[in-house]
XYZ file of C-alpha atoms in Angstrom:
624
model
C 10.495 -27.155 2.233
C 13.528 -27.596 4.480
C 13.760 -28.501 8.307
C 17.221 -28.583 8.818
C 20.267 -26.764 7.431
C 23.507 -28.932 7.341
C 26.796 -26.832 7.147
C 30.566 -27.829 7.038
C 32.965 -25.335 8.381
C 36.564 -26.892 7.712
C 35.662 -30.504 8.035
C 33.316 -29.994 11.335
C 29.148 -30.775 10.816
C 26.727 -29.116 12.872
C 23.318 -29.295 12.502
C 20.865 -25.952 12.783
C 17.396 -25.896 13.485
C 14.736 -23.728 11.716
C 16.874 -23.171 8.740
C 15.970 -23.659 5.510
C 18.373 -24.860 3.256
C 21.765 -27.212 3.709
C 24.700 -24.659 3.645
C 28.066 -25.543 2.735
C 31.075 -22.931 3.482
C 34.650 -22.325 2.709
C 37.440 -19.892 4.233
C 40.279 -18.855 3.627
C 42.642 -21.373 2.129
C 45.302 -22.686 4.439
C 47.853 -22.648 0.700
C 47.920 -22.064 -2.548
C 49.389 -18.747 -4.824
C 48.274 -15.134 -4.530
C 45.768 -14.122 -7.035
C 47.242 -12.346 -9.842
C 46.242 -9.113 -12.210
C 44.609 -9.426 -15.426
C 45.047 -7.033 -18.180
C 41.936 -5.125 -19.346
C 42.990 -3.902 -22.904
C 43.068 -0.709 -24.821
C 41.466 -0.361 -27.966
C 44.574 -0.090 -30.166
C 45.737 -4.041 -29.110
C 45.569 -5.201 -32.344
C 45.842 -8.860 -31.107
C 42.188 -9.007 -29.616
C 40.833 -7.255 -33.470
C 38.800 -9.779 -35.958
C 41.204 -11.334 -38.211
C 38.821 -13.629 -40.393
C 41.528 -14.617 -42.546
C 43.929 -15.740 -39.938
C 40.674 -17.815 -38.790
C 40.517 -19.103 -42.140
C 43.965 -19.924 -42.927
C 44.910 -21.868 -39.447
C 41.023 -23.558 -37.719
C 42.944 -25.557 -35.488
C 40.964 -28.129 -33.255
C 42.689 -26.876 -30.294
C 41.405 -22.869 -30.349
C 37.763 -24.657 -31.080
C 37.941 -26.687 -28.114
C 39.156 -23.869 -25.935
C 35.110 -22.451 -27.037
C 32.892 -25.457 -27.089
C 30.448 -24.872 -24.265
C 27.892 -27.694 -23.805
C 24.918 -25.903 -25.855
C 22.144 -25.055 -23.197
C 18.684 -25.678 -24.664
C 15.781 -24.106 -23.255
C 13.235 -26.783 -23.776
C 13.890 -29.307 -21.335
C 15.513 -29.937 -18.045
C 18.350 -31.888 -20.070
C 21.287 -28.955 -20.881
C 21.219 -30.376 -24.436
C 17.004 -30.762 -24.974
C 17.799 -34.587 -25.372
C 14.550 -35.263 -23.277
C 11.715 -35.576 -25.670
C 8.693 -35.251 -23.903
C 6.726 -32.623 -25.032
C 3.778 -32.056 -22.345
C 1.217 -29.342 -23.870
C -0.690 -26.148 -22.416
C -4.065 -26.133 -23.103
C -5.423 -23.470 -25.273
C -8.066 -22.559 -22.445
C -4.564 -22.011 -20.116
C -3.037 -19.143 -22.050
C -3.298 -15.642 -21.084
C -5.640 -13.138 -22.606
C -4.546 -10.437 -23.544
C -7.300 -7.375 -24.365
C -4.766 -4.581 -25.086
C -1.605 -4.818 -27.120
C 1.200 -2.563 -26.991
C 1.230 0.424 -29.169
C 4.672 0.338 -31.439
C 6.003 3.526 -31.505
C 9.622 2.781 -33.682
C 11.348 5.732 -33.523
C 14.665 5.964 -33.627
C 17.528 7.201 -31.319
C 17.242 10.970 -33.538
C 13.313 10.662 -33.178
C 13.232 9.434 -29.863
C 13.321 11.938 -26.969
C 13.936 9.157 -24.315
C 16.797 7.264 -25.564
C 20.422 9.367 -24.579
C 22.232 7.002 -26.171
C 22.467 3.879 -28.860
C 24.665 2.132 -30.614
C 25.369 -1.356 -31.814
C 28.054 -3.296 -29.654
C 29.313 -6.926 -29.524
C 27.957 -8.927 -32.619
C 28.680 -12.729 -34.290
C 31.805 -10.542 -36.294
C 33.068 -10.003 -33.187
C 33.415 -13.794 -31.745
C 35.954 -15.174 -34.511
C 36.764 -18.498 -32.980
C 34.353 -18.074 -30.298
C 31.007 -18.293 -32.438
C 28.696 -19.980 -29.453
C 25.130 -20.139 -29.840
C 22.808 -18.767 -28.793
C 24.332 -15.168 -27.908
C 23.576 -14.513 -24.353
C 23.950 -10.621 -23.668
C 25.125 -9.054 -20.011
C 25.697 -5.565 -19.274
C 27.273 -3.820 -16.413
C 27.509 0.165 -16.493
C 29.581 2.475 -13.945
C 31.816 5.249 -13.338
C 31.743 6.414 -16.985
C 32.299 2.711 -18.298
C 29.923 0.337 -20.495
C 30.854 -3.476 -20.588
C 28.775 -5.943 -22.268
C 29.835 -9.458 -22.555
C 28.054 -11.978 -25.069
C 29.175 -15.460 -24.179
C 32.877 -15.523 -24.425
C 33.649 -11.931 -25.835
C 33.349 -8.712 -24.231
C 33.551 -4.992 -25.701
C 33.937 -1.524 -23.298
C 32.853 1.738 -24.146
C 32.116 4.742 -22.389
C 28.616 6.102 -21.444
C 28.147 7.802 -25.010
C 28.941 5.140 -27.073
C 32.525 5.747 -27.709
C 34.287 2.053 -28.865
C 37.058 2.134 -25.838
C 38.749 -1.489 -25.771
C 37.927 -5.085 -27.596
C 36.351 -7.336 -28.668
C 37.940 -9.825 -25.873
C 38.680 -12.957 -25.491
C 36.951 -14.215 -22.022
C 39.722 -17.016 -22.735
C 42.448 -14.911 -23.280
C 41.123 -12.975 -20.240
C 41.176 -15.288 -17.664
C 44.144 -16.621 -18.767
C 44.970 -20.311 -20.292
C 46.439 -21.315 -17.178
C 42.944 -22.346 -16.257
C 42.742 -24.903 -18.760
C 39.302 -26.453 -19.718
C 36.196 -25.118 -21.277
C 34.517 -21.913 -21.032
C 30.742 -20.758 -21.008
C 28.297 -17.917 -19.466
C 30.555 -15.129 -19.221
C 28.460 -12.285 -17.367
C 29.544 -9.225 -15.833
C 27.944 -6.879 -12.572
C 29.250 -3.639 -11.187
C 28.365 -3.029 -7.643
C 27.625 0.578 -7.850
C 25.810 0.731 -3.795
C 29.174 -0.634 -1.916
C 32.687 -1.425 -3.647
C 32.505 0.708 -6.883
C 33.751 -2.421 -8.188
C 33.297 -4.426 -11.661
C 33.078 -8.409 -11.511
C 32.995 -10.616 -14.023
C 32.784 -13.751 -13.889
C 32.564 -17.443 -16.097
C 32.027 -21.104 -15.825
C 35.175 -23.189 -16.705
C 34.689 -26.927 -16.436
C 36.950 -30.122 -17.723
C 35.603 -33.423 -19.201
C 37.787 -36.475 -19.814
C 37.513 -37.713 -22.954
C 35.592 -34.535 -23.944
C 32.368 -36.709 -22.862
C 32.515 -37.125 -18.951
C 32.632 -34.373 -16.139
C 36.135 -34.105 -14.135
C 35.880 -30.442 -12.883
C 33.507 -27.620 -12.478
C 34.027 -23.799 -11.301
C 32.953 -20.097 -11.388
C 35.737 -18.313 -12.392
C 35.739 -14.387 -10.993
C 37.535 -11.171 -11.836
C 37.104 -8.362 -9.874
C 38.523 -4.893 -10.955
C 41.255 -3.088 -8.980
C 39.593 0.291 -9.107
C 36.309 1.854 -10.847
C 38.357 2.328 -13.863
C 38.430 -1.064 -15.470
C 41.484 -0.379 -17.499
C 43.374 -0.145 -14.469
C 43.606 -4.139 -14.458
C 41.329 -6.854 -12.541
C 42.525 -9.392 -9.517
C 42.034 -12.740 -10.536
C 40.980 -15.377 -11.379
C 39.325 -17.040 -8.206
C 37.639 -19.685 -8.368
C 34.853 -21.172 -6.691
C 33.650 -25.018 -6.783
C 30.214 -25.685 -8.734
C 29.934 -29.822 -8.554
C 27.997 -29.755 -5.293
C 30.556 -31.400 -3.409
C 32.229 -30.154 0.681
C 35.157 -28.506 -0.250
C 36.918 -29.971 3.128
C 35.445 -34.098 2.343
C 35.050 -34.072 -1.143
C 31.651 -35.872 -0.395
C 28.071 -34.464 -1.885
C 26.449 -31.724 -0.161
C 23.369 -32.406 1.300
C 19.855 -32.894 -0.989
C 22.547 -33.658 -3.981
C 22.664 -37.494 -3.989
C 21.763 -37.037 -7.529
C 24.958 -35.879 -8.294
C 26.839 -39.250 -7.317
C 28.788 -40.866 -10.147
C 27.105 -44.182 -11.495
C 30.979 -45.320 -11.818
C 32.781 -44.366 -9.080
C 35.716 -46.048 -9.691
C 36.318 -44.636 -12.950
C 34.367 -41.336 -13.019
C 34.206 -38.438 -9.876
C 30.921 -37.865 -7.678
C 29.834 -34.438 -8.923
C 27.629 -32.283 -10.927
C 28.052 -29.821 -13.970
C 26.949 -26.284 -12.730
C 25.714 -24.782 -15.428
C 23.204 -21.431 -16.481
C 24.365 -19.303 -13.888
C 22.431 -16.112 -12.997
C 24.518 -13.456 -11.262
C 23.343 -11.381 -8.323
C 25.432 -8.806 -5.520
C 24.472 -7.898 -2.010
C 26.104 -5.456 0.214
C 28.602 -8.165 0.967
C 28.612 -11.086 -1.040
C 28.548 -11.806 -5.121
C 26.186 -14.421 -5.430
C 25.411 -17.262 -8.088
C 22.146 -19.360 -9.006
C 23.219 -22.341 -10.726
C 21.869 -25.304 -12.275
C 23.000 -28.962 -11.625
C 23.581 -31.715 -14.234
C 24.919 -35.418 -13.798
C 26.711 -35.475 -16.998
C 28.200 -38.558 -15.839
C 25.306 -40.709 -15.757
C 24.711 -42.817 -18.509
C 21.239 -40.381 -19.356
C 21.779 -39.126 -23.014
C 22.902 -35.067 -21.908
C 22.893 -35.462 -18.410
C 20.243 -35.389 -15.792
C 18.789 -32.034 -13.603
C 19.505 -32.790 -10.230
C 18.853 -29.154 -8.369
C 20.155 -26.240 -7.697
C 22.726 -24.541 -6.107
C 23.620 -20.889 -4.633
C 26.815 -19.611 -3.985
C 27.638 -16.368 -1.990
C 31.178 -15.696 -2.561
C 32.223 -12.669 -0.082
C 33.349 -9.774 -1.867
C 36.372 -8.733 1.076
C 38.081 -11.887 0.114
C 37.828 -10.913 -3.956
C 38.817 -7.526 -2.798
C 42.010 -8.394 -0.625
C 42.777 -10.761 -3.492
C 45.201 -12.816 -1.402
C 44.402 -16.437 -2.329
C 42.866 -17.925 -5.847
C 39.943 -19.436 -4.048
C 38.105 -17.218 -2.020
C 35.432 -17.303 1.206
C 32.452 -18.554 -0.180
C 29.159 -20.326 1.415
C 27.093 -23.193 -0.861
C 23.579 -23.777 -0.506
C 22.269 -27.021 -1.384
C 19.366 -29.152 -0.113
C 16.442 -26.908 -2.082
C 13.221 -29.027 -3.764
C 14.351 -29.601 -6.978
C 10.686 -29.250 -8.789
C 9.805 -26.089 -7.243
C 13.426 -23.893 -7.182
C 15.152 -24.428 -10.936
C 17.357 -21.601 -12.145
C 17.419 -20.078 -8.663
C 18.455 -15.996 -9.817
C 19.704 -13.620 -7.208
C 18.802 -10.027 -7.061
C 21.195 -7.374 -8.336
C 21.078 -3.903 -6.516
C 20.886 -2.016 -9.762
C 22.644 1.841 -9.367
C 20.621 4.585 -7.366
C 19.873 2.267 -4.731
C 21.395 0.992 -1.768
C 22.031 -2.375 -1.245
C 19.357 -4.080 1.845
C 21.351 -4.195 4.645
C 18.542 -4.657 7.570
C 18.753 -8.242 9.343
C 22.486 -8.507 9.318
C 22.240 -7.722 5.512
C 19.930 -9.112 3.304
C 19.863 -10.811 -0.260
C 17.038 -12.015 -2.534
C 16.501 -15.155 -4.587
C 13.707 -15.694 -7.024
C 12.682 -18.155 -9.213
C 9.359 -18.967 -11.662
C 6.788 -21.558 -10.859
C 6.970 -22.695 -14.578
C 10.273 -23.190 -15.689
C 11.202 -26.244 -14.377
C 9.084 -28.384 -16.695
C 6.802 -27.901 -19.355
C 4.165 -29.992 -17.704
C 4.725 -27.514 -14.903
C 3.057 -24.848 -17.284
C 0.979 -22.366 -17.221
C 1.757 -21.437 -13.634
C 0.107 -18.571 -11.387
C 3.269 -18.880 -8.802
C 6.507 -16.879 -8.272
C 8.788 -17.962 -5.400
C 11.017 -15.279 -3.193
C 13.329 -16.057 -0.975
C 15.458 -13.628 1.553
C 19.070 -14.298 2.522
C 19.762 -12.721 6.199
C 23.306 -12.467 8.098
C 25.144 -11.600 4.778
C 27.501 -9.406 6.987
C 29.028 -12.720 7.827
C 30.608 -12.575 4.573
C 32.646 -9.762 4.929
C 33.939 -10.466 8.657
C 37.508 -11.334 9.031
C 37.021 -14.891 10.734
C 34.296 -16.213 8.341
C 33.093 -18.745 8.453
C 33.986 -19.130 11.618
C 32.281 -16.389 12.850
C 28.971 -17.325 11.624
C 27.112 -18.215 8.421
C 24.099 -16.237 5.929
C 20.271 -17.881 6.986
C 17.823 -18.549 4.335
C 15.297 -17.147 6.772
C 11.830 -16.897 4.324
C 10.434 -18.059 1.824
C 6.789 -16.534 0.640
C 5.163 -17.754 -2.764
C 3.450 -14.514 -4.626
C -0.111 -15.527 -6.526
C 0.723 -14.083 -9.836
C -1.352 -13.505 -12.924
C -1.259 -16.336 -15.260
C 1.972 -17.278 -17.657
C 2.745 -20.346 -19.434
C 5.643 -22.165 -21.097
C 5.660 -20.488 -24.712
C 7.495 -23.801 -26.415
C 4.644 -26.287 -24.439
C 1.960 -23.719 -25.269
C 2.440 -24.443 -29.214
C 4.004 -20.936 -29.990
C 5.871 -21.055 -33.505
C 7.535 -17.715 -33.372
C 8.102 -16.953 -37.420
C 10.106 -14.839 -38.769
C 9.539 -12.766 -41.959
C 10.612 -13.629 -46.004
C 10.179 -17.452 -45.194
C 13.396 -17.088 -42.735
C 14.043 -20.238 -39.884
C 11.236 -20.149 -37.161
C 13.043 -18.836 -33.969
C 12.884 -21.542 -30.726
C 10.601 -20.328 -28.487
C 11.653 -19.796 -24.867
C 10.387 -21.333 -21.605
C 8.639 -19.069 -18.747
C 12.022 -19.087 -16.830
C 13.561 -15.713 -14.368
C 16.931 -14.909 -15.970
C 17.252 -11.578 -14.055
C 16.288 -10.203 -10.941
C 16.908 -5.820 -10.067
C 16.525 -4.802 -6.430
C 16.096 -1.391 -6.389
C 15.083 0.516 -2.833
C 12.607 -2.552 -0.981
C 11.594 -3.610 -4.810
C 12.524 -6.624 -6.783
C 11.598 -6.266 -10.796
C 11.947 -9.125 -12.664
C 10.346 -10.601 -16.234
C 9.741 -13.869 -18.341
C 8.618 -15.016 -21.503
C 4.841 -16.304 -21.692
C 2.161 -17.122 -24.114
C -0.449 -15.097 -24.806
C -3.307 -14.661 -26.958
C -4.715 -11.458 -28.237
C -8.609 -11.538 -27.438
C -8.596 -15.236 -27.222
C -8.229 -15.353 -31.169
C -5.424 -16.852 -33.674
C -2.758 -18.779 -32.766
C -0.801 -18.302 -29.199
C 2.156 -15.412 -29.481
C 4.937 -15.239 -27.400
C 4.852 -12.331 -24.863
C 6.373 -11.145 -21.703
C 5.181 -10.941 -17.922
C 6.779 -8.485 -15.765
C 5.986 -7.972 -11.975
C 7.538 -5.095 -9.412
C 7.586 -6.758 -5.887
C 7.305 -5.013 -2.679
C 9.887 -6.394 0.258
C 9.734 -6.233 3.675
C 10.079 -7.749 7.228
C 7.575 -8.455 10.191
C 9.831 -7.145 12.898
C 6.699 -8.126 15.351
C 8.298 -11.236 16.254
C 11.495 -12.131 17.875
C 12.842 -12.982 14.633
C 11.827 -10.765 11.699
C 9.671 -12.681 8.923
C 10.182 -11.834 5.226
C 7.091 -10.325 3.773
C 6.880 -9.844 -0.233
C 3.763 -8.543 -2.147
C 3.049 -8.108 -5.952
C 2.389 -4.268 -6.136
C 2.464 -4.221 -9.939
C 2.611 -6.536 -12.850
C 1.295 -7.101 -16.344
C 1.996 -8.736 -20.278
C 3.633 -7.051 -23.129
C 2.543 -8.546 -26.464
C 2.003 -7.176 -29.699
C -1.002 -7.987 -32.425
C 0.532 -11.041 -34.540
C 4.149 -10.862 -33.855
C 6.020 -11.563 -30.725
C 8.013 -9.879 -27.832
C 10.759 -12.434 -26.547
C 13.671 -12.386 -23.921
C 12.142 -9.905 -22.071
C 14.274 -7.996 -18.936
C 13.345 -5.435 -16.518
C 15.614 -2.860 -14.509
C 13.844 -0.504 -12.650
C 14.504 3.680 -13.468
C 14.686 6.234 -11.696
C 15.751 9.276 -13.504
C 12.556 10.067 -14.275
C 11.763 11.293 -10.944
C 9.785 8.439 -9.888
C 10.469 4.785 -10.015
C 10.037 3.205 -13.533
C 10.650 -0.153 -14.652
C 12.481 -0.443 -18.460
C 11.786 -3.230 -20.235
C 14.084 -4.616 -23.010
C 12.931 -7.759 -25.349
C 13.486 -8.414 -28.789
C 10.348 -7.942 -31.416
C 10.254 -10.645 -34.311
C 7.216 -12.045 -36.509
C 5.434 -12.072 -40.104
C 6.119 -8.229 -40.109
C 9.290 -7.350 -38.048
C 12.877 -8.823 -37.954
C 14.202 -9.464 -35.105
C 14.903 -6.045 -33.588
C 16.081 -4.553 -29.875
C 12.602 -2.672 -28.293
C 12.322 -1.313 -24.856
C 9.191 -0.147 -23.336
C 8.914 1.740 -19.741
C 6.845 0.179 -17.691
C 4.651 2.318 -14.829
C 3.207 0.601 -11.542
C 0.063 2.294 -11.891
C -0.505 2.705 -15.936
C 1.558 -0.628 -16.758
C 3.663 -1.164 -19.745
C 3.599 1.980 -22.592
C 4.161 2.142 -26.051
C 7.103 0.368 -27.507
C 10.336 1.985 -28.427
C 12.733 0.500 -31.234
C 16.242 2.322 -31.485
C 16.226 0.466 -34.744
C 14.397 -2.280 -37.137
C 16.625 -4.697 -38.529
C 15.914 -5.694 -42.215
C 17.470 -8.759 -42.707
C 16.272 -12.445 -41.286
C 18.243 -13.551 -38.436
C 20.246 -16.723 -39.546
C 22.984 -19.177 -37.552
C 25.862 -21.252 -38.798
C 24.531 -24.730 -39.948
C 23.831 -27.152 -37.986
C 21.966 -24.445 -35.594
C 18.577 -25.597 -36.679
C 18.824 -28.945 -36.267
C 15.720 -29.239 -33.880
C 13.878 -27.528 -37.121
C 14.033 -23.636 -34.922
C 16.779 -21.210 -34.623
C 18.651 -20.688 -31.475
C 18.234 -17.065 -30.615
C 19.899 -15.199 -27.679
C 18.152 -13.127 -25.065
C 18.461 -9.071 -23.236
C 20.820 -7.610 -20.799
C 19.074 -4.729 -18.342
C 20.983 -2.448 -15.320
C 20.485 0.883 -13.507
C 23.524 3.130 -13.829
C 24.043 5.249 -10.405
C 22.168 8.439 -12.004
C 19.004 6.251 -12.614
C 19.517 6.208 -16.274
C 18.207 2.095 -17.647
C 20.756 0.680 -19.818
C 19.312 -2.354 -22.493
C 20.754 -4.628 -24.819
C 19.214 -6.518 -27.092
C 19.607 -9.288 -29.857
C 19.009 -7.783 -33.552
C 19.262 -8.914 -36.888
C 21.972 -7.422 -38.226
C 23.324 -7.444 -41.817
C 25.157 -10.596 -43.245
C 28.809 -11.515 -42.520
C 29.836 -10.104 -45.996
C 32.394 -12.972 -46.212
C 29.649 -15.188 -46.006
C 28.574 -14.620 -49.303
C 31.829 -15.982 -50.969
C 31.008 -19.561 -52.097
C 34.110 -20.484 -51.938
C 34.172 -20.487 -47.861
C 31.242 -22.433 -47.808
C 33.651 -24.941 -45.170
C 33.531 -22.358 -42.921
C 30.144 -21.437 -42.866
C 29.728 -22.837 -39.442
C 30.735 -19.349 -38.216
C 28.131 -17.613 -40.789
C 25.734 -15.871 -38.539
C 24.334 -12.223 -38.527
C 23.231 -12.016 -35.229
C 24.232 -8.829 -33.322
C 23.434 -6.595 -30.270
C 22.436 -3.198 -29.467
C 22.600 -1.328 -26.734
C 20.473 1.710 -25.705
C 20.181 4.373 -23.009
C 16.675 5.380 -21.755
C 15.298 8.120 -19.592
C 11.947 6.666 -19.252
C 10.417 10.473 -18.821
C 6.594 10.763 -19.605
C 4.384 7.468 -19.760
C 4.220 5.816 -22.644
């Protein structure tokens, strides 16, 4: 809980009462260069096609570094799972679940609901930029179908047509920027600008050990044609420090350099989630002191940006009008995820505007876990944003915060869960019970996580998912209007001795009436991993499950990858398009890099994976 909200506005400290959070902002710069255009490019630009052989020929330590994220781990509160400590769920703790979901695995011929599917960005397509694991986003407008997986991106158009790629995030941005890249993610703001953004962390370490810079780097495209060319790159601060001072933000003392003589105060932001508002692009990040002498770094808290879109729009300077919150409860607000209005609805824009923040009561540690608890938070003022003197003119309020009693979900990896795969292939890691997407969509947030379950209390624990659609409103009864949030619908998806992981949820309205879409991957003694999406209805719950199509090989990762004994796996991309049609994409199994098999590149087999993606288009239509 907060009492006070501290905020800087160019240097000056006030303090505000009844706020709930400590709010940093920045305007306009008084310098610097106009942003400039990035190049979005065709398909027939050979330079951006798979060249394995030029990969082979020239491995150069420099293109490697230029694609060495830190690896996030999902295990621990440490970005590299250095901390240890394995608390447990008890058995009596797990979820129940009676009834399973039927598997109905028809593919896109057989399957009535699905318009559209195809396989899109894959390990072939990454070339020097093999990171682990692949971490699908999708964003889907005006015709146009981007998904970006970690540093490499692919468009298409909305029947599956190949249109431009695989690029470079790197190349992208530019090399200007310098540094390291990671989390590459993408969001088209269908309800306001008609805009896509894209956006990635870039961060520098001296020494290639200790932290000397941090940032969100954004790309925001000129028109709703994205081969038209993007403004950019801006760039927003993510070390938790006043942009004016250079000191810590408030409720961030964790971030203060052990060394400051020879190392910088500051964080690493890292695992960003991506929402939009009516006004503002917003970012949930997580903070690590990677300077500290702690073996990975140390979770500090988090931190939420609102970046406001006029400023990416106008395009004028390279770091734009953004507001940082800081000062949250570290134990009860990791991987803070903002809501993205998802196409067919409008963005909130009662109480000034509004935006949403969520976040799982279980994903912060595993001796959190199981947990009952889902946080929501609501963002008012957001106009402010998009005014012409902000910040000057006034400042977004975190004005409530209302926990939602949830049914029961608990940490798959402290709950036991050894998710196998089939033909004696590398157990997959099991996730945590953390939000990695939230969907408004007309007053209701949908969002999803990974839990364990149990199938009539018998066998060993599975992993499953959790989904809940939450009802928003506001108590205009008082003078100020008090946030109001409800859990109108939510249930598990699990299947009988194999498991449903990196579960999303976007809601669907083509259909007629609202229907969630969930998309997860299915892996166990009988399946390989495989993309599966099942619509989910408020009143029935979740229906059979769909599979566009079942992989038949064992996923596998360069070596090395299984050096905790599991294989790193990726996760599943969800949005709305603006005719209501649910867009997935999923991890899969696909077949073996065919140079792979030659012996004599066994050097190289660090970049030896088979994972893949697919992507699918579903009309929910008749439950299940």
């Amino acid at each position: 809980m907060w009492e006070l909200c501290t905020f800087v506005v160019l240097g000056v400290a006030a303090i505000v009462p009844n706020a709930r959070a400590d709010v940093q902002v920045k305007g306009f710069p008084g310098s610097g260069s106009a942003v400039g255009q990035l190049a979005f490019p065709g398909a027939d630009q050979q330079r951006y096609s798979v060249n394995f052989n030029s990969y082979l020929a020239t491995p150069t330590t420099q293109a490697a570094e230029a694609f060495a994220p830190l690896q996030w781990r999902s295990r621990s509160t440490n970005f590299d799972d250095s901390d240890t400590t394995q608390a447990t769920v008890d058995r009596s703790s797990i979820p129940s679940v009676v009834n399973t979901q039927l598997l109905n695995l028809l593919t896109q011929q057989g399957d009535p609901s699905a318009k559209v599917a195809f396989p899109a960005v894959s390990v072939a397509d990454q070339e020097r930029a093999n990171v682990r694991p692949p971490n699908p986003s999708l964003c889907v407008g005006n015709g146009f179908v981007i998904e970006i997986t970690d540093l490499v991106f692919k468009a298409y158009d909305i029947s599956g047509k190949f249109l431009a790629g695989p690029v470079s995030v790197v190349d992208f941005f530019g090399s200007k920027m310098g540094g390291r890249f990671t989390n590459a993610a993408c969001v088209f703001d269908g309800a306001d600008t008609q805009r896509f953004y894209i956006t990635v962390l870039s961060y520098d370490l001296q020494g290639g050990v200790h932290l000397s810079r941090s940032q969100l780097a954004v790309a925001v495209s000129i028109s709703a044609n994205p081969a038209d060319g993007f403004l950019g790159p801006f760039t927003v601060p993510t070390m938790g420090l006043d942009a004016g001072s250079g000191q810590l933000l408030p409720g961030l003392e964790g971030c203060k350099s052990p060394n400051p003589a020879a190392l910088p105060d500051g964080c690493l932001g890292a695992q960003p989630a991506i929402g939009i508002d009516q006004y503002g692009l917003w970012a949930g990040l997580n903070l690590y002191q990677i300077n500290s002498e702690a073996v990975g770094g140390n979770y500090t808290g988090p931190l939420l940006l609102a970046v406001s879109k006029r400023s990416l729009l106008e395009g004028k300077k390279s770091q734009p009008a953004y507001a940082a919150f800081s000062g949250w409860a570290a134990d009860s607000s990791f991987s803070l995820v903002p809501a993205i209005t998802q196409g067919g609805s409008k963005h909130s824009t009662g109480n000034g505007g509004t935006a949403f923040v969520m976040t799982s009561g279980a994903s912060m540690t595993q001796a959190e876990s199981p947990s009952a608890v889902l946080m929501a938070w609501s963002i008012s003022n957001t106009s402010t944003l998009m005014r012409p003197g902000f910040p000057r003119t006034g400042l977004p309020e975190l004005s409530g915060e209302v926990a939602l009693k949830s049914y029961s979900f608990a940490d798959p990896s402290a709950a036991g869960v050894v998710v196998t795969q089939p033909d004696g292939g590398i157990a997959l890691e099991p996730q945590d019970s953390r939000l990695t997407q939230v969907s408004y969509y007309n007053g209701m947030l949908w969002t999803a996580a990974s839990t364990a379950v149990l199938i009539n209390r018998q066998g060993s624990p599975l992993e499953g998912a959790i989904w809940w659609a939450i009802e928003t409103g506001f108590d205009n009864s008082a003078a100020d209007p008090v946030f109001t949030a409800r859990i109108a619908s939510q249930g598990y998806v699990s299947v009988m001795g194999n498991h449903i992981i990196n579960p999303v949820i976007t809601p669907s309205g083509a259909s007629g009436t609202v229907t969630g879409v969930l998309a997860a991957g299915l892996v166990g003694p009988d399946y390989h991993l495989s993309p599966v999406w099942t619509p989910v209805n408020m009143q029935l719950g979740a229906g059979a499950l769909h599979a566009p199509i079942l992989a038949k090989a064992a996923l596998t990762g360069p070596s090395g990858d299984n050096s905790q004994g599991t294989l790193l796996h990726g996760g599943s991309a969800a949005t709305t398009d603006a005719n209501g049609l649910a867009w997935v994409a999923s991890e899969w199994a696909n077949k073996p890099v065919d140079f792979c098999q030659n012996s004599q590149l066994l050097p190289y087999q660090t970049i030896c994976a088979n994972w893949g993606t697919y992507i699918t288009a579903v009309t929910p239509g008749s439950w299940p």
